[in-house]
Short mmCIF file of C-alpha atoms and ligand atoms in Angstrom, two decimals:
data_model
loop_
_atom_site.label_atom_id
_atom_site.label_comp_id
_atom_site.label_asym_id
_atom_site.label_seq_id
_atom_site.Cartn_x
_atom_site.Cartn_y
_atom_site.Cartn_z
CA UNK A 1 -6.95 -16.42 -13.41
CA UNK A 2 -7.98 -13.22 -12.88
CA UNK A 3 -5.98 -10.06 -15.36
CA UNK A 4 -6.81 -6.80 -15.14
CA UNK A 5 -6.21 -4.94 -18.82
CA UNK A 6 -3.91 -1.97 -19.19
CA UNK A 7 -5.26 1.42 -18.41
CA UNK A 8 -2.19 3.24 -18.31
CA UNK A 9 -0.65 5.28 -21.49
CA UNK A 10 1.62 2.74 -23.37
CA UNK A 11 4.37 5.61 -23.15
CA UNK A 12 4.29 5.99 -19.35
CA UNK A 13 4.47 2.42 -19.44
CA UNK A 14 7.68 2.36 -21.97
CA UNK A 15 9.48 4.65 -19.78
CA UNK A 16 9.53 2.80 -16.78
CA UNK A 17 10.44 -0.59 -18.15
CA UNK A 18 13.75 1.60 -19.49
CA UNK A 19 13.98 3.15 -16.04
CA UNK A 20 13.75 -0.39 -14.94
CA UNK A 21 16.61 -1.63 -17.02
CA UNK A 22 18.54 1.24 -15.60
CA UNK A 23 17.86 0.97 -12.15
CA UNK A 24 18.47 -2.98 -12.36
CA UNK A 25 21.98 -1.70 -14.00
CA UNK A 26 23.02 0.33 -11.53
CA UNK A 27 22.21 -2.24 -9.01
CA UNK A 28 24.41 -4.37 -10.33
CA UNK A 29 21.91 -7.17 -11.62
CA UNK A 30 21.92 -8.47 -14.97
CA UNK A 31 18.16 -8.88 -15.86
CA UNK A 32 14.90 -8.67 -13.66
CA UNK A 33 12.40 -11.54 -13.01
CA UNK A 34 8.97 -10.09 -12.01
CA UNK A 35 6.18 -12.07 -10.99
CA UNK A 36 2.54 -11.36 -10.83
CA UNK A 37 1.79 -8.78 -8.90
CA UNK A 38 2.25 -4.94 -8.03
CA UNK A 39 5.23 -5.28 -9.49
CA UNK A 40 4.54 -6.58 -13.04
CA UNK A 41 1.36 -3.97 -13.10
CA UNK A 42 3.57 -1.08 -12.77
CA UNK A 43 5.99 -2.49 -15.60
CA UNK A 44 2.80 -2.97 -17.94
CA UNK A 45 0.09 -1.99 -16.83
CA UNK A 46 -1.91 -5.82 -15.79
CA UNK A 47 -1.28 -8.61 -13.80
CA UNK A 48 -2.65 -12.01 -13.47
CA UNK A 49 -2.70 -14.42 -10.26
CA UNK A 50 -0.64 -17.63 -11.56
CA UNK A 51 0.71 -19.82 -8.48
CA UNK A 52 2.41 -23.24 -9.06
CA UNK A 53 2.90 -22.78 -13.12
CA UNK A 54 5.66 -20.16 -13.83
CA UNK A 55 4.50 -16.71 -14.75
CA UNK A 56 7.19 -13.60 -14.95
CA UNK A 57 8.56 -10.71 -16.99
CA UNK A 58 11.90 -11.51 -17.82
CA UNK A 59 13.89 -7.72 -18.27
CA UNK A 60 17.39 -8.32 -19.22
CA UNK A 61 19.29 -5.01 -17.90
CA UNK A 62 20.81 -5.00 -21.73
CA UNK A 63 18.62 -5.31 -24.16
CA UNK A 64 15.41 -3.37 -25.08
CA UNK A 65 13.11 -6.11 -25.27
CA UNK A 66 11.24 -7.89 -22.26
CA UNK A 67 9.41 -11.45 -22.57
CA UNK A 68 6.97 -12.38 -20.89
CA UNK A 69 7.49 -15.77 -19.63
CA UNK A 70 3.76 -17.58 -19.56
CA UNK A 71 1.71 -20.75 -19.60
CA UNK A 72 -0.37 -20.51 -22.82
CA UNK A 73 -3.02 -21.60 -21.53
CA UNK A 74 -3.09 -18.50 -19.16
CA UNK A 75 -1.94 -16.30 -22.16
CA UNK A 76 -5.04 -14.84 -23.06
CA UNK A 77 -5.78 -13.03 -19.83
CA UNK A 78 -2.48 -10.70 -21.15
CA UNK A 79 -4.29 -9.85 -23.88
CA UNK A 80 -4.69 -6.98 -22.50
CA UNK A 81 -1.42 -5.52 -22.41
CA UNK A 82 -0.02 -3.32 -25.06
CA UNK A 83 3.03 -6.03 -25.99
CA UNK A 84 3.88 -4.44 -28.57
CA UNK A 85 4.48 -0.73 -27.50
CA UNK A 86 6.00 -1.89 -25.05
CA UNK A 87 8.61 -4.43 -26.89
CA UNK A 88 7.57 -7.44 -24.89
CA UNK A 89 7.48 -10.71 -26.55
CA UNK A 90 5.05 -13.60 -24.99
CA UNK A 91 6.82 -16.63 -24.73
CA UNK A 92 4.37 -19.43 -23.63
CA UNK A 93 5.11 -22.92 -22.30
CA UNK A 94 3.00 -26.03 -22.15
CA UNK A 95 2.40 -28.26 -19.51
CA UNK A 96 5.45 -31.13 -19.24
CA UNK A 97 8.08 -28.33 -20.80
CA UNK A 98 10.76 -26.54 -18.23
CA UNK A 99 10.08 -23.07 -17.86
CA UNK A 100 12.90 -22.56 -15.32
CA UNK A 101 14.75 -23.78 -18.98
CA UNK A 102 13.19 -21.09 -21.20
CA UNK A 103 13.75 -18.58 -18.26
CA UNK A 104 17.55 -19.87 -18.18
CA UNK A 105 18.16 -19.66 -22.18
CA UNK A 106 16.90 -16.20 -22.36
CA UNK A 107 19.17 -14.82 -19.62
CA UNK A 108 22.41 -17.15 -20.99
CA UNK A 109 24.86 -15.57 -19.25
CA UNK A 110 23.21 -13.30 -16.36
CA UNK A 111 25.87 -13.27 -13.22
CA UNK A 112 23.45 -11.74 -11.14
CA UNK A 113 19.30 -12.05 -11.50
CA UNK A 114 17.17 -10.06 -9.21
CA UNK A 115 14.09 -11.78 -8.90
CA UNK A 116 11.02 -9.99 -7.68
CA UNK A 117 9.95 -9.82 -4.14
CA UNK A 118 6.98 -11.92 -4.20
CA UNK A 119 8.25 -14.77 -6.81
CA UNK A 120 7.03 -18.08 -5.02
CA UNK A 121 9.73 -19.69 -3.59
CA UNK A 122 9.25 -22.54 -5.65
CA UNK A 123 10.35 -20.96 -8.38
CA UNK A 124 12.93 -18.99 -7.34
CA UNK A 125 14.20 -22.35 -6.39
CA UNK A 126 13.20 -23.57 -9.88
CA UNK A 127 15.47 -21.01 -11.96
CA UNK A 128 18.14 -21.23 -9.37
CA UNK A 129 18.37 -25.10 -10.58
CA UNK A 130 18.15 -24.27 -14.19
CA UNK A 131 20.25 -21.23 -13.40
CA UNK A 132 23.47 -22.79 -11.08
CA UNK A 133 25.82 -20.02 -11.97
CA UNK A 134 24.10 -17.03 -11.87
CA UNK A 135 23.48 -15.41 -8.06
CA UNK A 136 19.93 -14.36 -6.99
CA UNK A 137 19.42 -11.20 -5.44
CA UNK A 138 15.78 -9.47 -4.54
CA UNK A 139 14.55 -7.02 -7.41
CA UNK A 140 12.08 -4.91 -4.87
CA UNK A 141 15.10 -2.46 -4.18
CA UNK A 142 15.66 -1.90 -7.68
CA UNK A 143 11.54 -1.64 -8.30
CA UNK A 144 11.08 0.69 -5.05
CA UNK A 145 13.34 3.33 -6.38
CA UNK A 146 11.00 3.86 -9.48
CA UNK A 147 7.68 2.65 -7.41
CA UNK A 148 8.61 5.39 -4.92
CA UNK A 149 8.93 8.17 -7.26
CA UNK A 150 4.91 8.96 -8.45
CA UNK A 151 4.06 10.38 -11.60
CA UNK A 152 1.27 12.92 -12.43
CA UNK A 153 -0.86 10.31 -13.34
CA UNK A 154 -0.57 8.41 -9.87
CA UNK A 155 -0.58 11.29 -7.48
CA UNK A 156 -3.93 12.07 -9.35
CA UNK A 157 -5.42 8.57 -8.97
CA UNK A 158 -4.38 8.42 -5.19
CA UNK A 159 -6.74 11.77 -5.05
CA UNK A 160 -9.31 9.82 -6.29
CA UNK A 161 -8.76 6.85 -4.11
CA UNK A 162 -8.36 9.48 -1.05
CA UNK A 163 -11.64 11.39 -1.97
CA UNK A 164 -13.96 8.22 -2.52
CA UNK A 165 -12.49 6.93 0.94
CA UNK A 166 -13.53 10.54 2.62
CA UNK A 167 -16.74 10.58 1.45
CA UNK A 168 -17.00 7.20 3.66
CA UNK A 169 -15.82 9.01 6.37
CA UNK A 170 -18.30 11.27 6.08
CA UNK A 171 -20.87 8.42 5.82
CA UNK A 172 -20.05 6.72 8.63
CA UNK A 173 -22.57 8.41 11.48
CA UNK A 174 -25.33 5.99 9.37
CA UNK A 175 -23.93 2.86 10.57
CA UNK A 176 -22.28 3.18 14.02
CA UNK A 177 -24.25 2.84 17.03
CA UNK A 178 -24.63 1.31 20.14
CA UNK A 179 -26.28 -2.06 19.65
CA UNK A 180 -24.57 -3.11 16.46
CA UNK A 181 -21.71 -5.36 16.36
CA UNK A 182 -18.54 -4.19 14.96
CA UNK A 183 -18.93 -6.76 12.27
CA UNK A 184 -22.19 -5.40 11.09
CA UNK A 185 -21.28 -1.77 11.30
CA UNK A 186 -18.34 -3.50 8.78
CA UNK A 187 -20.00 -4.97 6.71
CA UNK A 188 -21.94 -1.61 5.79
CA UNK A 189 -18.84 0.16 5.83
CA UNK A 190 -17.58 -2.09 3.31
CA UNK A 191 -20.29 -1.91 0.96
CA UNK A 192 -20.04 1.62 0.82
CA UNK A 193 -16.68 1.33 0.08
CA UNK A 194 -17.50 -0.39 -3.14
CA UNK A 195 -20.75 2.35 -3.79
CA UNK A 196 -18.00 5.42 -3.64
CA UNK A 197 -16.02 4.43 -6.30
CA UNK A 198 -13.48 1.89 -5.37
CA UNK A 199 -12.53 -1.63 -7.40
CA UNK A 200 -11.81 -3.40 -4.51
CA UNK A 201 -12.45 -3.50 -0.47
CA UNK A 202 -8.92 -4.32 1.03
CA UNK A 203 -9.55 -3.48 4.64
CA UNK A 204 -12.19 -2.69 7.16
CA UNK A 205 -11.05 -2.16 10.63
CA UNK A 206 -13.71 -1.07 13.68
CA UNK A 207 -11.90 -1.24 16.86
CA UNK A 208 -14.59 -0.36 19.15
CA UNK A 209 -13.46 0.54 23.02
CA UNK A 210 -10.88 -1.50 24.45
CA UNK A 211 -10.65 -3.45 20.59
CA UNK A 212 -9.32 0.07 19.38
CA UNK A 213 -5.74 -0.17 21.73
CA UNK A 214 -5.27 -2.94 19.27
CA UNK A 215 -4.07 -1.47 15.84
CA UNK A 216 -4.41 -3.93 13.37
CA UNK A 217 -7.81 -5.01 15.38
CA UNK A 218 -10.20 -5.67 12.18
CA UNK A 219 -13.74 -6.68 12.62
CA UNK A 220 -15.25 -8.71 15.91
CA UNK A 221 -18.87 -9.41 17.12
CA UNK A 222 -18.75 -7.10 19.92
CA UNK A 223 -21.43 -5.27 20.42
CA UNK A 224 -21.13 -1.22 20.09
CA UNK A 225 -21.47 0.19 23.60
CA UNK A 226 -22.71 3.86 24.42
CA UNK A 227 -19.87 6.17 25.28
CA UNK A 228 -17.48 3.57 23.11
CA UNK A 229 -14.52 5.80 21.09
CA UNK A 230 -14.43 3.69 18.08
CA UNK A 231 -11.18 3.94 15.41
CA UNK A 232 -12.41 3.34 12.12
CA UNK A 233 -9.45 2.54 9.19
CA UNK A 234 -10.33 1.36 5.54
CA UNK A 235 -9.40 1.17 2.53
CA UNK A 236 -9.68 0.07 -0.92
CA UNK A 237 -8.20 0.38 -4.39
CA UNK A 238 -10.13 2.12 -7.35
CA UNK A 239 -9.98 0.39 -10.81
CA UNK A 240 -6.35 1.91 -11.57
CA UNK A 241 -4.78 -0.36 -8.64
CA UNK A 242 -4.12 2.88 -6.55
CA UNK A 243 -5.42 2.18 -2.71
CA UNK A 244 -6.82 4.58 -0.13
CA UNK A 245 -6.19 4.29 3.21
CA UNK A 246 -7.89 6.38 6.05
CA UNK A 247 -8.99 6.51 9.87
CA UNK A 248 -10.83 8.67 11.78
CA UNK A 249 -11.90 8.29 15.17
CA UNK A 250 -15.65 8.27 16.33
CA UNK A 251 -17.40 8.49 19.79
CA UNK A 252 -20.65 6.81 20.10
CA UNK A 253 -22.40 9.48 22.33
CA UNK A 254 -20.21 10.83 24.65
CA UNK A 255 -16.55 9.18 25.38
CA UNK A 256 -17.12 7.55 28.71
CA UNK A 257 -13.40 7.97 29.36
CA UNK A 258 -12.17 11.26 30.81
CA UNK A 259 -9.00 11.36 29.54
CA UNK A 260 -10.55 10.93 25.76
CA UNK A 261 -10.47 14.87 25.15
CA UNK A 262 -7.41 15.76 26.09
CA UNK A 263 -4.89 12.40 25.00
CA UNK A 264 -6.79 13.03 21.46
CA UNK A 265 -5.69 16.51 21.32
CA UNK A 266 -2.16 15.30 21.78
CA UNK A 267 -2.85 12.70 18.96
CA UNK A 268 -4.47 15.70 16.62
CA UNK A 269 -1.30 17.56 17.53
CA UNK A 270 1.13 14.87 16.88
CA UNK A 271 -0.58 14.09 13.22
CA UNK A 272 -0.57 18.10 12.40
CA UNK A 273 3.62 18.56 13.34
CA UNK A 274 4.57 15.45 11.77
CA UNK A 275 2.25 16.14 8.45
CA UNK A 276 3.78 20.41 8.57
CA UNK A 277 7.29 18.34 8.74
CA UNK A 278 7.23 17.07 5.47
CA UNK A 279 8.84 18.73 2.50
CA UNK A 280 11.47 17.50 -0.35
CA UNK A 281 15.09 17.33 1.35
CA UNK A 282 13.95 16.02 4.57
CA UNK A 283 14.55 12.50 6.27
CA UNK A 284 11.49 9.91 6.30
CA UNK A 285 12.67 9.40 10.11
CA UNK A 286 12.58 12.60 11.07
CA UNK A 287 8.98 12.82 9.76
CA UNK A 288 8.37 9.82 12.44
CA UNK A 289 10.37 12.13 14.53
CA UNK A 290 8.54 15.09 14.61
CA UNK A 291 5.18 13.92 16.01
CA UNK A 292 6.53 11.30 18.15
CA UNK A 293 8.13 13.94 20.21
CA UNK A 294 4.71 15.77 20.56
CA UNK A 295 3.19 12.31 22.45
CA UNK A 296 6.36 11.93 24.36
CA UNK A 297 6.65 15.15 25.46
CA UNK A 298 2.67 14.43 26.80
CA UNK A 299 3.87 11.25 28.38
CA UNK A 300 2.34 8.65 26.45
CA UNK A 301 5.75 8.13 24.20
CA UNK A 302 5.25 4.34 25.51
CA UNK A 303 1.53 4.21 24.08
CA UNK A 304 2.38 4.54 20.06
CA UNK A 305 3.47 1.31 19.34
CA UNK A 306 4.11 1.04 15.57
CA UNK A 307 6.07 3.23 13.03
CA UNK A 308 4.32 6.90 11.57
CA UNK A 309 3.60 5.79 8.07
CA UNK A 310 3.92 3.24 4.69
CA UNK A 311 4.22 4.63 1.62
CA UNK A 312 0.91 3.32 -0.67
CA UNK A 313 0.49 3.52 -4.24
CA UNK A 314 -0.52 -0.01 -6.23
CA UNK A 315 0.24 -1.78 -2.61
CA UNK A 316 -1.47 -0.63 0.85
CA UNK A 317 2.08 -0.74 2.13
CA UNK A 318 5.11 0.11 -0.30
CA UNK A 319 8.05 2.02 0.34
CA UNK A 320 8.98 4.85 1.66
CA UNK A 321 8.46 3.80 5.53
CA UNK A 322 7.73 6.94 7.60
CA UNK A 323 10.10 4.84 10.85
CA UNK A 324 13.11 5.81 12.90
CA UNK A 325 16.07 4.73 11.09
CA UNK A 326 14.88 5.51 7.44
CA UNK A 327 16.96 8.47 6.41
CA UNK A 328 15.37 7.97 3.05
CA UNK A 329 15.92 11.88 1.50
CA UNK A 330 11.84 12.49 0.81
CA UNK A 331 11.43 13.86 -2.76
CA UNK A 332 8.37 15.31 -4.59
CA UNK A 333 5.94 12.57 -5.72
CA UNK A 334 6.53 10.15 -2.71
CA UNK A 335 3.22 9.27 -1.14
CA UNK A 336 2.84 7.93 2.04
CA UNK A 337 0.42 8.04 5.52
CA UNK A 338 0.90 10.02 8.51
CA UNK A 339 -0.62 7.69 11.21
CA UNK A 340 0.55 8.39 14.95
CA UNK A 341 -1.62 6.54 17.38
CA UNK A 342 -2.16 6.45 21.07
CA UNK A 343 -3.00 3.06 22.50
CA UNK A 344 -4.32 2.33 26.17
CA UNK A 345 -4.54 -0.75 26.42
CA UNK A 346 -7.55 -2.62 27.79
CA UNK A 347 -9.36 0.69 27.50
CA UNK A 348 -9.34 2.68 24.37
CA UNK A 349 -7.13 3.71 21.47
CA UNK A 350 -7.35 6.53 18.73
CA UNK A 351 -5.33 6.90 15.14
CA UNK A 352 -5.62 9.79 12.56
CA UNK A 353 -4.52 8.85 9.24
CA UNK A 354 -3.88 10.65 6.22
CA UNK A 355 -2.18 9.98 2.93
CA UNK A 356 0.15 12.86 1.89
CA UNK A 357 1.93 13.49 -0.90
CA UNK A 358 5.26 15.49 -1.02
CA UNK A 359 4.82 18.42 -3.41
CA UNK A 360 7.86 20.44 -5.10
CA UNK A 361 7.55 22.98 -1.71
CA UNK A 362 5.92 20.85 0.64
CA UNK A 363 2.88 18.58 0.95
CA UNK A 364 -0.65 17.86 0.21
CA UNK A 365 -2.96 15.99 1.85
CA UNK A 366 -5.24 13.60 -0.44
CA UNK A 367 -7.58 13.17 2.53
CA UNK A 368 -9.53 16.20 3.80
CA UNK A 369 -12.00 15.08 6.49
CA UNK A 370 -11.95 16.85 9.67
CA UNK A 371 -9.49 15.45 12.33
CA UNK A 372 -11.89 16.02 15.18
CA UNK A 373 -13.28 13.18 17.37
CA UNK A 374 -16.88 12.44 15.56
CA UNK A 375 -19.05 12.44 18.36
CA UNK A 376 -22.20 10.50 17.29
CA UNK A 377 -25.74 9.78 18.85
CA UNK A 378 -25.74 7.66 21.24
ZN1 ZN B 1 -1.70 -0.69 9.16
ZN1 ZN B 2 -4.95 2.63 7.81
ZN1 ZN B 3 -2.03 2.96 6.86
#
């Protein structure tokens, strides 16, 4: 088992496992059960990677204590974790003994349980057992309305994630060229990712030529071609958990496509109306709206084929979703991307992506490279 140890302020912490209780409250659920994951590292501050033996955060809505519900012999990789600041109590449990029990006797009573998103199905199967009475519902709307909401010290970190993923933007002209595969270029990519201050690599994707109408194209051993237009999206997460999450498009000597100039100025338009649409008080969807309208209006409406955005914070995708259909009121501290694409398929595709941040008045950008198609040597 991996754990990563608390970096956050024991307060911060505090406060949201109260905001927690509250939220679960006024939800309507009696107590939370949080598994490893994003979810338990925003409630204190680490997380380990248990599987098949029970770990979770048991948060009755009531009370002002939490337990953490966990094998001993995993125990020590909490150590970590400021228990006692934060009133959580370590229960452990040995191999042979029911944990879906100790879970059950601690929440006596409970009517409703809201279990976290990404609880393995075996145990939420487990507790329900242990559990027959009480009614299961998820916990991630009760998480997502505090997850959603960023604090100082989160917008700042997603800065720092945003700036150490620009400066390998700015790096990239010193891998991509014609000759290399996509992998290789990649692989370099990767490792700079790492070198410019991220924890973690949690994405490469080069979509070179016709491998760029694909959007969640990754890596592939085709080999860079002069005149390819080449999307490049990555992303990692710096030692706080916070990810970054970027593309830019690249032309490897001129774009051999005539239509490359003008359908990316559409695209550079698109990104610019929908960013200069977000401000507290307005919808997520209409966000989506605003620069979908800009590539319909140029006729390629049928050639952006996915939603505008995902909110990111300790997950690459998180709530709010920038999509038609989310009239999600946006409020200062949400953080999400503003990705329109254009697709051709079979030929080429191009994606801008920034992560923005709405701002008491408006909205800031945490990435600052130039939108402009990168034309490289060829
Ligand atoms: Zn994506
Ligand atoms: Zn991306
Ligand atoms: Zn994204």
């Amino acid at each position: 088992m991996s754990t990563i140890a608390a970096s956050v302020d024991p307060d911060l912490l505090r406060a949201r496992l109260d905001r927690a209780r509250a939220a679960a409250a006024a939800h309507g659920a009696d107590a939370l059960v949080i598994a490893p994951g994003s979810d338990l590292r925003y409630l204190i501050g680490g997380t380990g990677s248990s599987f098949e033996r029970l770990t979770a955060l048991v948060v009755p809505a009531g009370s002002t204590e939490a337990v953490l519900v966990v094998p001993k012999l995993e125990a020590p990789g909490y150590a970590g974790v400021p228990v006692d600041a934060l009133g959580v109590r370590l229960a452990t449990w040995v191999d042979g003994e029911d944990p879906y029990r100790l879970v059950a006797d601690l929440l006596d009573g409970a009517g409703t349980v809201a279990v976290g998103d990404v609880l393995p199905a075996l145990h939420v199967l487990g507790l329900r057992d242990a559990q027959p009475g009480a009614t299961q519902v998820l916990a991630g709307p009760v998480l997502r309305e505090l997850r959603m909401r960023k604090d100082a010290a989160e917008i700042e970190a997603l800065r720092a994630a945003g700036a150490a993923i620009d400066r390998v933007h700015a790096r990239v002209g010193e891998w991509l060229r014609a000759g290399r595969t996509e992998a290789e270029v990649g692989a370099d990519i990767a490792a700079a990712i790492l070198a410019e201050g991220h924890a973690t690599v949690e994405f490469v994707i080069v979509g070179s030529g016709p491998n760029g109408a694909s959007p969640h194209h990754d890596l592939s051993d085709r080999v860079i071609e002069s005149g390819d237009v080449v999307v490049v999206d990555i992303g990692g997460s710096t030692a706080e958990g916070y990810n970054s999450d970027s593309t830019r498009v690249y032309s490897v000597g001129e774009p051999r496509d005539a239509d490359v100039a003008e359908t990316y100025a559409v695209l550079q338009a698109a990104q610019r109306v929908s960013v200069a649409a977000v401000r507290p008080g307005v919808t997520a969807e209409s966000v989506d709206a605003a620069g979908r309208q800009v590539i319909a209006d140029a006729g390629f409406g049928e050639y952006f084929i996915h939603r505008t955005g995902h909110g990111i914070g300790l997950d690459v995708h998180e709530h709010p979703y920038i999509v038609a259909g989310n009239d999600l009121v946006l409020e200062p501290g949400m953080a999400f991307s503003v990705e329109p694409g254009i697709y051709q398929p079979g030929r080429w595709g191009a994606r801008i992506e920034d992560i923005v941040v709405v701002t008491e008045t408006g909205v800031e950008s945490v990435n600052n490279q130039p939108h402009e198609l990168v034309v490289l040597p060829g």
